[in-house]
Tab-separated table of C-alpha atoms in Angstrom:
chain	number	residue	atom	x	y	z
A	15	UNK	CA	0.000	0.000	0.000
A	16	UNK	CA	0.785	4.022	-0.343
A	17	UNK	CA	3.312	4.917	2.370
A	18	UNK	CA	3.215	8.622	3.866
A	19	UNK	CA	6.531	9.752	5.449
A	20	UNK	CA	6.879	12.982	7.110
A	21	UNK	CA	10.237	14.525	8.364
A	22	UNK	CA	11.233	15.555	10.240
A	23	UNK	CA	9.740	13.741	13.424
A	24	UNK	CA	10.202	16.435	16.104
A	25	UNK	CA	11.502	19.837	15.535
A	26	UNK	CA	11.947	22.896	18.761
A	27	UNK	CA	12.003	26.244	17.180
A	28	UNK	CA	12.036	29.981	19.409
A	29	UNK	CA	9.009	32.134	18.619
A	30	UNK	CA	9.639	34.210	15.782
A	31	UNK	CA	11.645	31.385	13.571
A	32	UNK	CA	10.218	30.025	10.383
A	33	UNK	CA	10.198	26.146	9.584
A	34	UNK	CA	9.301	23.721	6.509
A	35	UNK	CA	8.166	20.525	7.445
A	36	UNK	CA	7.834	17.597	4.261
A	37	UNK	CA	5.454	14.600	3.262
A	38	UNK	CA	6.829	12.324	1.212
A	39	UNK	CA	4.367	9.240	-0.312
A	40	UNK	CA	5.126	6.714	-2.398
A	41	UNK	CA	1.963	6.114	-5.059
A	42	UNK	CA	-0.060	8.477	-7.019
A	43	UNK	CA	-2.739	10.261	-4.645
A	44	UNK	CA	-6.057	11.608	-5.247
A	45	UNK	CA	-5.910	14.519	-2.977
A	46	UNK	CA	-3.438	15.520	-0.137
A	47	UNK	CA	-4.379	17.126	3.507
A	48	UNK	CA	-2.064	18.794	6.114
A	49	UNK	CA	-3.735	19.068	9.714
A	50	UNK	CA	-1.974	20.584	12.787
A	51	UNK	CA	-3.589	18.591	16.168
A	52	UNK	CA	-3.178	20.830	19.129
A	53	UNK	CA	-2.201	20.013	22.995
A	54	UNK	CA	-5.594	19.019	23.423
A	55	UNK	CA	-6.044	16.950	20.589
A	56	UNK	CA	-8.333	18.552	18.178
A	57	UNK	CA	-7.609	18.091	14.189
A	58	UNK	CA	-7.424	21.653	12.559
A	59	UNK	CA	-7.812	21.655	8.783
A	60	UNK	CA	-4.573	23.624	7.553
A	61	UNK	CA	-4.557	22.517	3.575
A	62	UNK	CA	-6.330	20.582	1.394
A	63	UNK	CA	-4.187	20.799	-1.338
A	64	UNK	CA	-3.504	18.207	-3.765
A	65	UNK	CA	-1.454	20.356	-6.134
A	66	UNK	CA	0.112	23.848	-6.849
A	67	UNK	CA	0.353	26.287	-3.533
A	68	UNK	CA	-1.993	27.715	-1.155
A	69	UNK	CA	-1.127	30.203	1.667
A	70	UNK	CA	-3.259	31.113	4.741
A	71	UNK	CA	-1.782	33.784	6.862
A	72	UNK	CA	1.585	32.794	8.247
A	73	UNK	CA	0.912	29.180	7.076
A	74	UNK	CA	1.704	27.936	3.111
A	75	UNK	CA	1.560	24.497	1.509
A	76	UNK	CA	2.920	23.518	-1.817
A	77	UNK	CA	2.262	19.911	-3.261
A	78	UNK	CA	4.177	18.559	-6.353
A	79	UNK	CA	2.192	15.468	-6.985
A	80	UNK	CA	4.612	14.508	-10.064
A	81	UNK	CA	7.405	14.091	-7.265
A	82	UNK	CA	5.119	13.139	-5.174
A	83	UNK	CA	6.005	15.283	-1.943
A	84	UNK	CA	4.240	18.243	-0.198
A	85	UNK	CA	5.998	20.871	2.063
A	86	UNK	CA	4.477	22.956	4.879
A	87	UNK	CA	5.671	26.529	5.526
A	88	UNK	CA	5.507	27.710	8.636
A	89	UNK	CA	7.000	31.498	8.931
A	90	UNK	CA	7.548	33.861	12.418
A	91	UNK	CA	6.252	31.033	14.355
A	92	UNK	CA	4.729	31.369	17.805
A	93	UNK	CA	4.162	29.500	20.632
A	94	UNK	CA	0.035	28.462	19.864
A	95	UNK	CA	1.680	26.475	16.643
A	96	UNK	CA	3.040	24.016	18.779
A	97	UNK	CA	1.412	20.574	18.521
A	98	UNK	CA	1.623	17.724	16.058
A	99	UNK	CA	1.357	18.195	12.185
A	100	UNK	CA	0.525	15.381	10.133
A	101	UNK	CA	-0.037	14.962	6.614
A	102	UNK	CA	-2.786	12.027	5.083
A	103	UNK	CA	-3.198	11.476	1.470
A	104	UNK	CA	-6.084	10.221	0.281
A	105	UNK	CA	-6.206	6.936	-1.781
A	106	UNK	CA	-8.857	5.108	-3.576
A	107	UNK	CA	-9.029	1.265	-3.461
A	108	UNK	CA	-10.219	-1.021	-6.264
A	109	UNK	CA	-14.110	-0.066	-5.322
A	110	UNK	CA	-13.212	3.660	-5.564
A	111	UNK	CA	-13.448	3.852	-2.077
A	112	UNK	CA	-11.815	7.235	-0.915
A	113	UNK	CA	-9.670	6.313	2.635
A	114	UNK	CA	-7.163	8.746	3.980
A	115	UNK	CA	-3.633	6.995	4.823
A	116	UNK	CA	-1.664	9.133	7.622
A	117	UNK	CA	1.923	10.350	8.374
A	118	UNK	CA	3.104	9.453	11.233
A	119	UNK	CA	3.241	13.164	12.230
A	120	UNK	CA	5.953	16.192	12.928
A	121	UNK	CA	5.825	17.284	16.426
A	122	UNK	CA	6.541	20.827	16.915
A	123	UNK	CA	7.324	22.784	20.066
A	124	UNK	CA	8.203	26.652	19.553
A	125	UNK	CA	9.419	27.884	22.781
A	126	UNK	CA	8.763	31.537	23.832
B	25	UNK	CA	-21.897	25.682	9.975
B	26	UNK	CA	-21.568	23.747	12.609
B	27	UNK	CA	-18.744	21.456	12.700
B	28	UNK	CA	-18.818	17.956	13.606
B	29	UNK	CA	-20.002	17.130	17.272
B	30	UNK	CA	-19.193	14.335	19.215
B	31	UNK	CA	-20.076	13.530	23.244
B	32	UNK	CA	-18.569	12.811	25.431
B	33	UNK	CA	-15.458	14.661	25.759
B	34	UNK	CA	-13.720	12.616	28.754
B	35	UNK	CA	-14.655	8.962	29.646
B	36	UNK	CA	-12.944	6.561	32.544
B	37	UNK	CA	-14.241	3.108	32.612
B	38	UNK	CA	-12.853	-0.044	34.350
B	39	UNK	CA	-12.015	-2.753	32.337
B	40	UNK	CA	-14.915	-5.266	30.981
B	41	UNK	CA	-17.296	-2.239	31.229
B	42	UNK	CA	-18.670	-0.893	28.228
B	43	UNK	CA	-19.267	2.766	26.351
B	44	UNK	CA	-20.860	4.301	23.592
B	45	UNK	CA	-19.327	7.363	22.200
B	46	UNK	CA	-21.654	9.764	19.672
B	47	UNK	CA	-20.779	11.881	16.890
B	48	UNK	CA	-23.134	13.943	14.765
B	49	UNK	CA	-21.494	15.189	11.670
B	50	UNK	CA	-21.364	18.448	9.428
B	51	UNK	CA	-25.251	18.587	7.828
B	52	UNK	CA	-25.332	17.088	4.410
B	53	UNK	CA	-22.541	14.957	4.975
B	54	UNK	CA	-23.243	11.404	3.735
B	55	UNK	CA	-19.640	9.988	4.590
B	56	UNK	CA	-18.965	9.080	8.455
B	57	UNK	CA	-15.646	8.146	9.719
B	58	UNK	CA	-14.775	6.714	13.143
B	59	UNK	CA	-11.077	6.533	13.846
B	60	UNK	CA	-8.694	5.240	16.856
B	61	UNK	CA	-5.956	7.739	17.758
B	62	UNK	CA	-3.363	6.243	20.392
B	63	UNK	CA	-0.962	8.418	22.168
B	64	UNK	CA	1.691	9.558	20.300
B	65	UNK	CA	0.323	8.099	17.089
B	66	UNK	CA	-1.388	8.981	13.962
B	67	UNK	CA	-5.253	8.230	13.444
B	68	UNK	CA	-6.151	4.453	12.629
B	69	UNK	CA	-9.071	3.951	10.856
B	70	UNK	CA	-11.918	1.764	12.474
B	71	UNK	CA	-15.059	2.246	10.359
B	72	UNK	CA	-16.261	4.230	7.729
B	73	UNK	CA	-20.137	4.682	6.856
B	74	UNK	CA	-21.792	5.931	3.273
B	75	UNK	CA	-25.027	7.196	4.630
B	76	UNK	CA	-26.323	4.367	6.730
B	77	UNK	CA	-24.315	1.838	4.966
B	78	UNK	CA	-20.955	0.136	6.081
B	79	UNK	CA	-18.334	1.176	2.955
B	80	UNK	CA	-14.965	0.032	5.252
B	81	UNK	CA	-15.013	-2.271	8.746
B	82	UNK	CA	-11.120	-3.911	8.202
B	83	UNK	CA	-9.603	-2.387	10.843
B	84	UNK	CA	-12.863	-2.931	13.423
B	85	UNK	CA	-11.983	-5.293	16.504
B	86	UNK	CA	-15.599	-7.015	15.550
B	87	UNK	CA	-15.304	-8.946	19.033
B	88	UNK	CA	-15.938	-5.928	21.083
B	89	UNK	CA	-16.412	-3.166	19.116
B	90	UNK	CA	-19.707	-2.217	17.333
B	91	UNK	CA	-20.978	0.812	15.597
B	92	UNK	CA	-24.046	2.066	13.674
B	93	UNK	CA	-25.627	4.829	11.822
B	94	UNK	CA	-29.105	3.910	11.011
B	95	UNK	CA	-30.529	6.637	9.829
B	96	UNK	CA	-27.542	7.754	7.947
B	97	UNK	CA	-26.913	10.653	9.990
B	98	UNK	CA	-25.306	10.775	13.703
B	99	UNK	CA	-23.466	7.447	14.875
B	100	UNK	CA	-22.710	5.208	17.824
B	101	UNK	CA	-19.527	3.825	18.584
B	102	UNK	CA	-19.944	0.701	21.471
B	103	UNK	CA	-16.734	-0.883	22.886
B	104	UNK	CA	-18.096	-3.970	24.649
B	105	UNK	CA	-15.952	-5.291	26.990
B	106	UNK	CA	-13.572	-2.783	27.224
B	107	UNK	CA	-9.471	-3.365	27.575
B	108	UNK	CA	-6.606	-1.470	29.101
B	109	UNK	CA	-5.462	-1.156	25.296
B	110	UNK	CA	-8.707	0.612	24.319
B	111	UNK	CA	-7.110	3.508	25.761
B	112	UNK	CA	-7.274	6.094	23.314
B	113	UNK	CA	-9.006	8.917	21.795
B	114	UNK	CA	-11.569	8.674	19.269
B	115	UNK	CA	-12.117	10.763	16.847
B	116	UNK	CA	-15.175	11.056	14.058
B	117	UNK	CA	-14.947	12.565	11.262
B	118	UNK	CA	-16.959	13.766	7.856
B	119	UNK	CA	-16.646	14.529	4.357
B	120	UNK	CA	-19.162	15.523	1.675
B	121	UNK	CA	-18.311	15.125	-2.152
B	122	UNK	CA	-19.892	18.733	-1.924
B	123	UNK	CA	-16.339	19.727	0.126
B	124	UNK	CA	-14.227	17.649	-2.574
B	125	UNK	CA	-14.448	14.772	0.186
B	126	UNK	CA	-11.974	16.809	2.626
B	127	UNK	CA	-12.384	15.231	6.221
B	128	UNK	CA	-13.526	17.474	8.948
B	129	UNK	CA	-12.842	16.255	12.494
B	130	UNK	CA	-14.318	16.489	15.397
B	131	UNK	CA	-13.179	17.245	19.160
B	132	UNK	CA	-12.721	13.585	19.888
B	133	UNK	CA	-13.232	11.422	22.971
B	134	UNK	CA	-10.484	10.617	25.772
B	135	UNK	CA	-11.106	6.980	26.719
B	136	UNK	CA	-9.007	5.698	29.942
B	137	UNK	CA	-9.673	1.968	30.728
B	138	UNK	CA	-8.273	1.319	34.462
């Protein structure tokens, strides 16, 4: 099956520093989401982006889906970005059923 | 709109007991998605509903863990019995051709088994 790996697994920045964290995956995708979980363990929708680049406020994504990676942006970081970041693509199986397979996750801690 | 709502938040339970978690998802959303999340790892699939039908049960301990959406719109989640490895949160999710079938989570449920 597709495998999703994200790099790199932890990363400690001080507030104000900017970041890119990568997904890697190994098979063609239908579409490609980034989602940043928080302390408490909510999933927040950053990108749905399964090509090209999109940018919301300090955040950007970029996916190359020929090369089959995507990179998150994340510029003058502060301390309410910390949390986990994962990346799922989503894959459809021979009955064109749509499944998301998962990253195993960047975990980020910006420290004041 | 209102996103996807799930009760409860927190649950403790010994072990052998049972639960039921709900989720109610975004309106319009045909496509339900229950999911295991462990600490420290990513989200694990457990069951995945087109309206009130079953589209993807693989990953579903079927021995103790149930789940339903009969009318094809909120769900129930049953663990029954419950182990010390059930420990987890849960998360539901939906997604809507309408939203190009992006997922939209909800706040989850903390499960401790003692």
């Amino acid at each position: 099956g597709i495998q999703v790996e994200q790099s790199p697994p932890d990363l400690i920045l001080q507030e104000g520093a900017n970041s890119t964290l990568r997904c890697n995956f190994s098979d063609s995708v239908n579409n490609l989401q980034w989602f940043h979980q928080n302390p408490w363990g909510q999933l927040i929708n950053l990108f749905y982006i399964p090509s090209g680049t999109k940018q919301n406020g300090r955040l950007s994504a970029t996916t190359v889906a020929t090369e089959r990676y995507s990179l998150l942006y994340i510029s003058s970081s502060q301390t309410t970005d910390s949390g986990v970041y994962f990346c799922a693509v989503e894959h459809s199986n021979a009955g064109n059923n749509r499944k998301l397979i998962w990253g195993l996750g960047t975990s980020l801690a910006v420290n004041p | 709109e209102a996103g996807v709502a799930q009760s409860p938040r927190y649950k403790i339970i010994e072990k052998r007991q049972s639960v039921a978690f709900w989720c109610n998802p975004i309106s319009g959303h045909a496509t339900l998605y229950w999911y295991q999340q462990i600490l420290g790892q990513g989200p694990k699939l457990l069951i995945q509903f087109q309206n009130n039908g079953v589209v993807d049960d693989s990953q579903l301990p079927k021995d103790r863990f149930s789940a339903e959406r009969l009318k094809g719109v909120d769900s129930t989640l049953k663990i029954q019995p419950a182990k010390l490895e059930d420990s987890a949160v849960y998360l539901c999710a939906s997604s809507s051709p309408g939203h190009s079938y992006e997922q939209y989570f909800g706040p989850g449920t903390r499960l401790t088994v003692t």
